[in-house]
Amino acid sequence: LSSTADLSILNISASTTPTLTGQANGLGNLSDVDVSAGFLYATDGRSGLRIIDVSRPSAPTLRGTYVSGGDASDVKVAGHLAYVADGNVQIIDISNAAAPVLLGSAGIAAGLLGVVTAVDVAGNLAVAASKGIGTGRLTTLNVSHPKAPRKLGEISFALEGTANTVQIVGNTAYLAASNRGLKIFDISNPAMPRLKGEYAYNSSAEAYDVQVVGNYAFVAFGLFGLEVIDIRNPAAPTLAASYKPSTRYFGMSVTNTTNSVEVVGNLAYLTVRASKDLGGLWIVDVSPFTAPTPSPTVTLSLAAATIPEDSPANLIFTFTRSGSTSNALTVNYSVAGTARLAATSADPADYRFVGSTSTATSRSITFAAGSATASVTVDPTADSRQESNDTVSLQLKAGRSEEHTSEL
């Protein structure tokens, strides 16, 4: 927990009664922190990157400083590298905490007087968010060679405030974009990032921080507290819940600003600024939104179990899924039975799958987003031979094992 004057380390093992463990003064105006391997890395504006040994939480100690030359506002640590947003993106070797060394940087403009204010990294991909005058920019970078980071693509958007925090989750980047709220970008093609959706609480609510866990984005929305956003449909994110910290001074409510959020397990940790020096750490139960999502259950049904070979009717196998239908879902199934799907030199095929020329017996079917059912149609092939009844059997391969057999 940082303030304009010091760093405080709290013991949160008892979430209802956190206690102060250690404190360090004189570290400057710490604006963002990341922790790795017993060290805390903090941005300190014009003073750059601070490296603080927190292996003994009761006695945090400054070990090193790197003055980046810009206004350091965000830091992400990956291995022995620290990625610092300071108007640019600086990549710093932190192997020696006492003597951090600059490896490379990437100059990124975001319109007139544009500066990088937020950064995140995942593997060899970094995403930087910039602010300019009335505009912002999201830039993707190849950082496989830290000494020579290379720009891959970028996208511009309207932005009056600051691009505060960006988080990469899979092929998506989530940006806390001040009074533009939460912005969601598709970065599956880093050369062409695109805006997928956005959520703005209202024009006076500023998004300061975001953390995505599962199907939800937890956004620190300043004066409006914590907003939990359902992002299962990223094109149209919706408000799932909200929490507004409350502070009173001699019986009167004071102004609170929620400026950061960190979700660990079922708890959200909020840093809150408040007038009368009443701000601090709020710990909020968010278990309804962090519990593991149950795996969908898929069942298989058959309307008519037997049809004549020369009937104009077909066999229709229907797959039905339970749970959320927000996203597409692919399931695998196998085909068996005495009927022949593939013709041989001696015998013709007994049936085919409508819409497919494949004769594979290991197959899959995809539920479209928003749909709870999907179907497979089997078309029997008539011939003049006298033969006993043949069977076609479909069986789900994973999850709930279910088999349905029909006769031709």
Short mmCIF file of C-alpha atoms in Angstrom, two decimals, residues 62-400:
data_model
loop_
_atom_site.label_atom_id
_atom_site.label_comp_id
_atom_site.label_asym_id
_atom_site.label_seq_id
_atom_site.Cartn_x
_atom_site.Cartn_y
_atom_site.Cartn_z
CA LEU A 62 15.34 0.56 -0.71
CA ARG A 63 17.92 -1.40 -2.75
CA GLY A 64 18.11 0.48 -6.04
CA THR A 65 16.71 3.25 -8.23
CA TYR A 66 16.61 3.71 -11.97
CA VAL A 67 15.92 7.27 -13.11
CA SER A 68 14.23 6.74 -16.44
CA GLY A 69 14.19 10.36 -17.55
CA GLY A 70 10.42 10.51 -17.91
CA ASP A 71 7.41 10.48 -15.61
CA ALA A 72 7.26 6.85 -14.47
CA SER A 73 3.64 5.85 -13.85
CA ASP A 74 3.30 2.07 -14.40
CA VAL A 75 5.50 -1.02 -14.07
CA LYS A 76 5.18 -4.70 -14.93
CA VAL A 77 7.82 -7.27 -13.98
CA ALA A 78 8.49 -10.44 -15.97
CA GLY A 79 11.47 -12.52 -14.92
CA HIS A 80 14.56 -10.33 -14.70
CA LEU A 81 12.99 -7.49 -16.69
CA ALA A 82 10.90 -4.52 -15.61
CA TYR A 83 8.74 -2.76 -18.21
CA VAL A 84 8.22 0.86 -17.18
CA ALA A 85 5.77 3.35 -18.68
CA ASP A 86 7.33 6.78 -18.29
CA GLY A 87 6.09 8.57 -21.39
CA ASN A 88 7.91 5.86 -23.32
CA VAL A 89 8.29 2.13 -22.69
CA GLN A 90 11.57 1.39 -20.96
CA ILE A 91 12.80 -2.21 -20.59
CA ILE A 92 15.15 -2.48 -17.59
CA ASP A 93 17.34 -5.37 -16.50
CA ILE A 94 16.72 -5.80 -12.76
CA SER A 95 18.97 -8.83 -12.23
CA ASN A 96 21.07 -6.69 -9.91
CA ALA A 97 18.61 -4.78 -7.74
CA ALA A 98 21.30 -2.33 -6.67
CA ALA A 99 22.24 -1.46 -10.25
CA PRO A 100 19.30 -1.74 -12.68
CA VAL A 101 20.32 -1.24 -16.32
CA LEU A 102 18.35 0.02 -19.31
CA LEU A 103 18.23 -2.52 -22.14
CA GLY A 104 15.92 -0.89 -24.67
CA SER A 105 13.06 1.50 -25.23
CA ALA A 106 10.30 2.10 -27.76
CA GLY A 107 9.31 5.65 -28.65
CA ILE A 108 5.53 5.75 -29.08
CA ALA A 109 3.49 8.81 -30.03
CA ALA A 110 -0.23 9.13 -29.40
CA GLY A 111 -1.15 12.35 -31.11
CA LEU A 112 0.17 15.75 -30.11
CA LEU A 113 2.33 15.54 -26.97
CA GLY A 114 1.42 11.88 -26.56
CA VAL A 115 2.99 9.95 -23.70
CA VAL A 116 2.85 6.30 -22.60
CA THR A 117 1.16 5.96 -19.21
CA ALA A 118 0.40 2.22 -18.91
CA VAL A 119 2.02 -1.05 -19.99
CA ASP A 120 1.52 -4.80 -19.67
CA VAL A 121 3.44 -7.78 -21.02
CA ALA A 122 2.61 -11.40 -21.81
CA GLY A 123 5.41 -13.52 -23.24
CA ASN A 124 6.93 -11.71 -26.20
CA LEU A 125 4.01 -9.29 -26.53
CA ALA A 126 3.74 -5.97 -24.74
CA VAL A 127 0.83 -3.56 -24.89
CA ALA A 128 1.34 0.14 -24.18
CA ALA A 129 -1.43 2.69 -23.65
CA SER A 130 -0.81 6.35 -24.37
CA LYS A 131 -2.56 9.65 -23.85
CA GLY A 132 -2.46 12.72 -26.02
CA ILE A 133 -4.62 15.82 -26.35
CA GLY A 134 -8.14 14.43 -26.75
CA THR A 135 -6.85 11.13 -28.04
CA GLY A 136 -5.39 7.88 -26.78
CA ARG A 137 -3.57 5.02 -28.45
CA LEU A 138 -3.07 1.34 -27.78
CA THR A 139 0.18 0.02 -29.24
CA THR A 140 1.36 -3.58 -29.50
CA LEU A 141 5.07 -4.36 -29.28
CA ASN A 142 7.25 -7.37 -30.01
CA VAL A 143 9.62 -7.56 -27.03
CA SER A 144 11.31 -10.85 -27.87
CA HIS A 145 14.53 -8.81 -28.15
CA PRO A 146 14.46 -6.46 -25.14
CA LYS A 147 17.25 -4.32 -26.53
CA ALA A 148 15.21 -3.61 -29.64
CA PRO A 149 11.44 -3.68 -28.97
CA ARG A 150 9.50 -3.40 -32.21
CA LYS A 151 6.09 -1.86 -32.82
CA LEU A 152 3.57 -4.26 -34.38
CA GLY A 153 0.35 -2.27 -34.58
CA GLU A 154 -1.79 0.40 -32.96
CA ILE A 155 -5.28 1.79 -32.66
CA SER A 156 -6.42 5.30 -31.70
CA PHE A 157 -9.50 6.31 -29.71
CA ALA A 158 -11.03 9.35 -28.06
CA LEU A 159 -9.60 10.03 -24.59
CA GLU A 160 -9.92 13.17 -22.48
CA GLY A 161 -8.12 11.83 -19.40
CA THR A 162 -5.36 9.29 -18.85
CA ALA A 163 -4.89 5.71 -20.02
CA ASN A 164 -4.45 4.47 -16.48
CA THR A 165 -3.99 0.68 -16.52
CA VAL A 166 -3.90 -2.01 -19.21
CA GLN A 167 -4.12 -5.78 -18.72
CA ILE A 168 -3.52 -8.55 -21.26
CA VAL A 169 -5.69 -11.64 -20.89
CA GLY A 170 -5.25 -14.13 -23.72
CA ASN A 171 -6.03 -12.36 -27.00
CA THR A 172 -7.69 -9.40 -25.30
CA ALA A 173 -6.41 -6.18 -23.73
CA TYR A 174 -8.50 -4.38 -21.11
CA LEU A 175 -7.88 -0.67 -20.56
CA ALA A 176 -9.00 1.55 -17.69
CA ALA A 177 -9.43 4.70 -19.77
CA SER A 178 -10.32 7.43 -17.29
CA ASN A 179 -13.70 9.03 -18.09
CA ARG A 180 -14.01 6.79 -21.16
CA GLY A 181 -14.46 3.86 -18.78
CA LEU A 182 -13.41 0.33 -19.65
CA LYS A 183 -12.25 -0.37 -23.19
CA ILE A 184 -11.84 -3.90 -24.54
CA PHE A 185 -9.48 -4.56 -27.46
CA ASP A 186 -9.00 -7.65 -29.60
CA ILE A 187 -5.24 -8.21 -29.99
CA SER A 188 -5.41 -11.69 -31.55
CA ASN A 189 -3.75 -10.07 -34.57
CA PRO A 190 -1.18 -7.78 -32.91
CA ALA A 191 -0.58 -5.98 -36.19
CA MET A 192 -4.22 -4.85 -36.27
CA PRO A 193 -5.66 -4.38 -32.76
CA ARG A 194 -9.34 -3.46 -32.79
CA LEU A 195 -11.89 -2.21 -30.32
CA LYS A 196 -14.32 -4.99 -29.33
CA GLY A 197 -16.45 -3.17 -26.78
CA GLU A 198 -16.53 -0.63 -23.99
CA TYR A 199 -18.32 0.15 -20.75
CA ALA A 200 -18.65 3.69 -19.40
CA TYR A 201 -20.49 4.13 -16.09
CA ASN A 202 -21.15 7.82 -16.79
CA SER A 203 -19.21 10.83 -17.97
CA SER A 204 -18.11 11.80 -14.45
CA ALA A 205 -16.86 8.32 -13.47
CA GLU A 206 -13.16 7.78 -14.10
CA ALA A 207 -11.74 4.27 -14.52
CA TYR A 208 -8.43 4.18 -12.67
CA ASP A 209 -7.62 0.48 -12.59
CA VAL A 210 -8.85 -2.86 -13.95
CA GLN A 211 -8.26 -6.50 -13.17
CA VAL A 212 -9.93 -9.30 -15.10
CA VAL A 213 -10.75 -12.58 -13.40
CA GLY A 214 -12.71 -15.16 -15.37
CA ASN A 215 -15.89 -13.65 -16.83
CA TYR A 216 -15.64 -10.36 -14.96
CA ALA A 217 -13.63 -7.15 -15.05
CA PHE A 218 -13.18 -5.47 -11.68
CA VAL A 219 -12.84 -1.73 -12.30
CA ALA A 220 -11.84 0.95 -9.79
CA PHE A 221 -14.20 3.74 -10.84
CA GLY A 222 -12.96 6.59 -8.65
CA LEU A 223 -15.80 8.38 -6.88
CA PHE A 224 -18.19 5.57 -7.79
CA GLY A 225 -16.19 2.81 -6.12
CA LEU A 226 -15.76 -0.70 -7.49
CA GLU A 227 -17.75 -1.79 -10.53
CA VAL A 228 -17.92 -5.49 -11.48
CA ILE A 229 -18.45 -5.78 -15.22
CA ASP A 230 -19.71 -8.92 -16.95
CA ILE A 231 -17.48 -9.36 -20.03
CA ARG A 232 -18.79 -12.67 -21.34
CA ASN A 233 -20.06 -10.71 -24.33
CA PRO A 234 -17.17 -8.28 -24.86
CA ALA A 235 -19.09 -6.38 -27.52
CA ALA A 236 -21.71 -5.43 -24.93
CA PRO A 237 -20.28 -5.60 -21.38
CA THR A 238 -22.82 -5.06 -18.61
CA LEU A 239 -22.76 -4.03 -14.96
CA ALA A 240 -23.03 -7.07 -12.66
CA ALA A 241 -22.52 -5.43 -9.27
CA SER A 242 -21.01 -2.41 -7.56
CA TYR A 243 -19.54 -1.48 -4.19
CA LYS A 244 -18.93 2.06 -2.94
CA PRO A 245 -16.61 2.51 0.07
CA SER A 246 -18.07 4.71 2.78
CA THR A 247 -16.17 6.90 5.24
CA ARG A 248 -17.55 9.23 7.87
CA TYR A 249 -15.93 12.08 9.78
CA PHE A 250 -17.72 13.23 12.92
CA GLY A 251 -20.89 11.67 11.57
CA MET A 252 -20.59 13.25 8.13
CA SER A 253 -19.81 11.41 4.91
CA VAL A 254 -16.51 12.33 3.25
CA THR A 255 -15.48 11.95 -0.38
CA ASN A 256 -13.87 8.63 -1.31
CA THR A 257 -11.96 7.81 -4.49
CA THR A 258 -11.25 4.16 -5.32
CA ASN A 259 -8.04 4.25 -7.33
CA SER A 260 -6.83 0.65 -7.50
CA VAL A 261 -8.11 -2.92 -7.29
CA GLU A 262 -6.41 -6.28 -6.86
CA VAL A 263 -8.40 -9.52 -6.76
CA VAL A 264 -6.91 -12.53 -4.99
CA GLY A 265 -9.10 -15.56 -4.49
CA ASN A 266 -12.55 -14.39 -3.44
CA LEU A 267 -11.43 -11.00 -2.15
CA ALA A 268 -10.92 -7.64 -3.83
CA TYR A 269 -8.41 -5.28 -2.27
CA LEU A 270 -9.18 -1.62 -2.93
CA THR A 271 -6.97 1.37 -2.21
CA VAL A 272 -9.14 4.35 -1.41
CA ARG A 273 -8.25 8.00 -1.11
CA ALA A 274 -10.46 10.00 1.22
CA SER A 275 -10.52 13.51 2.59
CA LYS A 276 -9.49 14.09 6.24
CA ASP A 277 -6.75 11.45 5.68
CA LEU A 278 -9.30 8.67 6.16
CA GLY A 279 -8.36 6.61 3.11
CA GLY A 280 -6.69 3.23 3.19
CA LEU A 281 -7.27 -0.39 2.23
CA TRP A 282 -10.75 -1.86 1.78
CA ILE A 283 -11.18 -5.65 1.54
CA VAL A 284 -14.37 -6.74 -0.22
CA ASP A 285 -15.89 -10.20 -0.64
CA VAL A 286 -16.44 -10.79 -4.37
CA SER A 287 -16.95 -14.56 -4.21
CA PRO A 288 -20.14 -14.52 -6.35
CA PHE A 289 -17.97 -13.40 -9.27
CA THR A 290 -14.77 -15.37 -8.68
CA ALA A 291 -16.15 -18.84 -8.01
CA PRO A 292 -15.14 -21.32 -10.74
CA THR A 293 -17.63 -21.44 -13.59
CA PRO A 294 -19.27 -24.88 -13.71
CA SER A 295 -18.41 -26.86 -16.80
CA PRO A 296 -21.36 -27.06 -19.19
CA THR A 297 -23.29 -30.30 -19.40
CA VAL A 298 -24.10 -31.60 -22.88
CA THR A 299 -26.81 -34.17 -23.52
CA LEU A 300 -27.78 -36.03 -26.70
CA SER A 301 -31.28 -36.93 -27.82
CA LEU A 302 -32.96 -38.57 -30.82
CA ALA A 303 -36.51 -37.80 -31.93
CA ALA A 304 -37.20 -41.04 -33.85
CA ALA A 305 -35.21 -44.15 -33.04
CA THR A 306 -36.19 -46.09 -36.21
CA ILE A 307 -36.95 -45.05 -39.78
CA PRO A 308 -37.20 -47.04 -43.04
CA GLU A 309 -34.16 -46.89 -45.29
CA ASP A 310 -36.17 -45.47 -48.19
CA SER A 311 -38.12 -43.00 -46.04
CA PRO A 312 -37.94 -39.31 -47.02
CA ALA A 313 -37.44 -38.56 -43.31
CA ASN A 314 -33.99 -38.32 -41.78
CA LEU A 315 -32.58 -39.09 -38.36
CA ILE A 316 -31.93 -35.96 -36.32
CA PHE A 317 -29.60 -36.16 -33.32
CA THR A 318 -29.91 -33.09 -31.07
CA PHE A 319 -27.16 -31.93 -28.71
CA THR A 320 -28.31 -29.69 -25.83
CA ARG A 321 -26.05 -27.78 -23.45
CA SER A 322 -26.79 -26.35 -20.01
CA GLY A 323 -25.26 -23.30 -18.36
CA SER A 324 -24.07 -20.13 -20.08
CA THR A 325 -24.56 -19.90 -23.84
CA SER A 326 -22.64 -16.62 -24.24
CA ASN A 327 -19.75 -18.21 -26.11
CA ALA A 328 -19.46 -20.84 -28.82
CA LEU A 329 -18.76 -24.38 -27.58
CA THR A 330 -17.33 -27.33 -29.53
CA VAL A 331 -17.91 -30.90 -28.35
CA ASN A 332 -16.58 -34.16 -29.74
CA TYR A 333 -18.50 -37.32 -30.45
CA SER A 334 -17.89 -40.70 -32.05
CA VAL A 335 -19.90 -42.67 -34.60
CA ALA A 336 -20.43 -46.43 -34.44
CA GLY A 337 -23.04 -49.05 -35.34
CA THR A 338 -23.52 -51.75 -37.97
CA ALA A 339 -24.45 -49.32 -40.76
CA ARG A 340 -21.62 -48.32 -43.09
CA LEU A 341 -20.67 -44.63 -43.29
CA ALA A 342 -17.89 -45.30 -45.80
CA ALA A 343 -18.47 -47.32 -48.95
CA THR A 344 -16.25 -50.29 -49.73
CA SER A 345 -15.44 -51.96 -53.04
CA ALA A 346 -18.12 -54.54 -52.30
CA ASP A 347 -20.78 -52.52 -50.49
CA PRO A 348 -22.16 -49.01 -50.82
CA ALA A 349 -22.51 -46.64 -47.86
CA ASP A 350 -25.69 -47.01 -45.81
CA TYR A 351 -25.98 -43.33 -44.81
CA ARG A 352 -24.31 -39.93 -44.86
CA PHE A 353 -24.18 -36.87 -42.62
CA VAL A 354 -26.09 -34.01 -44.26
CA GLY A 355 -23.77 -31.11 -45.05
CA SER A 356 -20.60 -33.19 -44.79
CA THR A 357 -18.65 -35.43 -47.13
CA SER A 358 -16.40 -36.75 -44.36
CA THR A 359 -16.57 -40.43 -43.44
CA ALA A 360 -14.58 -39.99 -40.22
CA THR A 361 -16.01 -41.67 -37.15
CA SER A 362 -14.46 -39.13 -34.75
CA ARG A 363 -16.37 -35.90 -35.26
CA SER A 364 -17.24 -32.62 -33.58
CA ILE A 365 -20.13 -30.17 -33.51
CA THR A 366 -20.14 -26.51 -32.47
CA PHE A 367 -22.83 -24.66 -30.55
CA ALA A 368 -23.14 -21.13 -31.86
CA ALA A 369 -22.83 -18.31 -29.32
CA GLY A 370 -26.27 -17.73 -27.83
CA SER A 371 -27.58 -21.17 -28.82
CA ALA A 372 -28.35 -24.01 -26.41
CA THR A 373 -28.83 -26.66 -29.12
CA ALA A 374 -27.03 -28.02 -32.16
CA SER A 375 -28.05 -30.90 -34.38
CA VAL A 376 -26.65 -33.56 -36.69
CA THR A 377 -28.76 -35.00 -39.52
CA VAL A 378 -28.25 -38.56 -40.78
CA ASP A 379 -29.64 -39.32 -44.25
CA PRO A 380 -30.09 -43.09 -44.95
CA THR A 381 -29.09 -44.31 -48.41
CA ALA A 382 -31.69 -46.58 -50.05
CA ASP A 383 -30.64 -49.64 -52.02
CA SER A 384 -32.45 -52.67 -53.53
CA ARG A 385 -30.78 -55.32 -51.40
CA GLN A 386 -32.64 -57.31 -48.77
CA GLU A 387 -30.81 -56.98 -45.45
CA SER A 388 -31.41 -56.88 -41.72
CA ASN A 389 -31.77 -53.62 -39.83
CA ASP A 390 -28.62 -51.53 -39.47
CA THR A 391 -27.78 -49.23 -36.58
CA VAL A 392 -26.12 -45.82 -36.24
CA SER A 393 -24.78 -44.85 -32.82
CA LEU A 394 -23.52 -41.42 -31.68
CA GLN A 395 -21.70 -41.07 -28.37
CA LEU A 396 -20.31 -38.00 -26.62
CA LYS A 397 -16.57 -38.32 -26.05
CA ALA A 398 -15.97 -36.06 -23.06
CA GLY A 399 -17.83 -34.95 -19.97
CA ARG A 400 -21.12 -36.71 -19.57
#
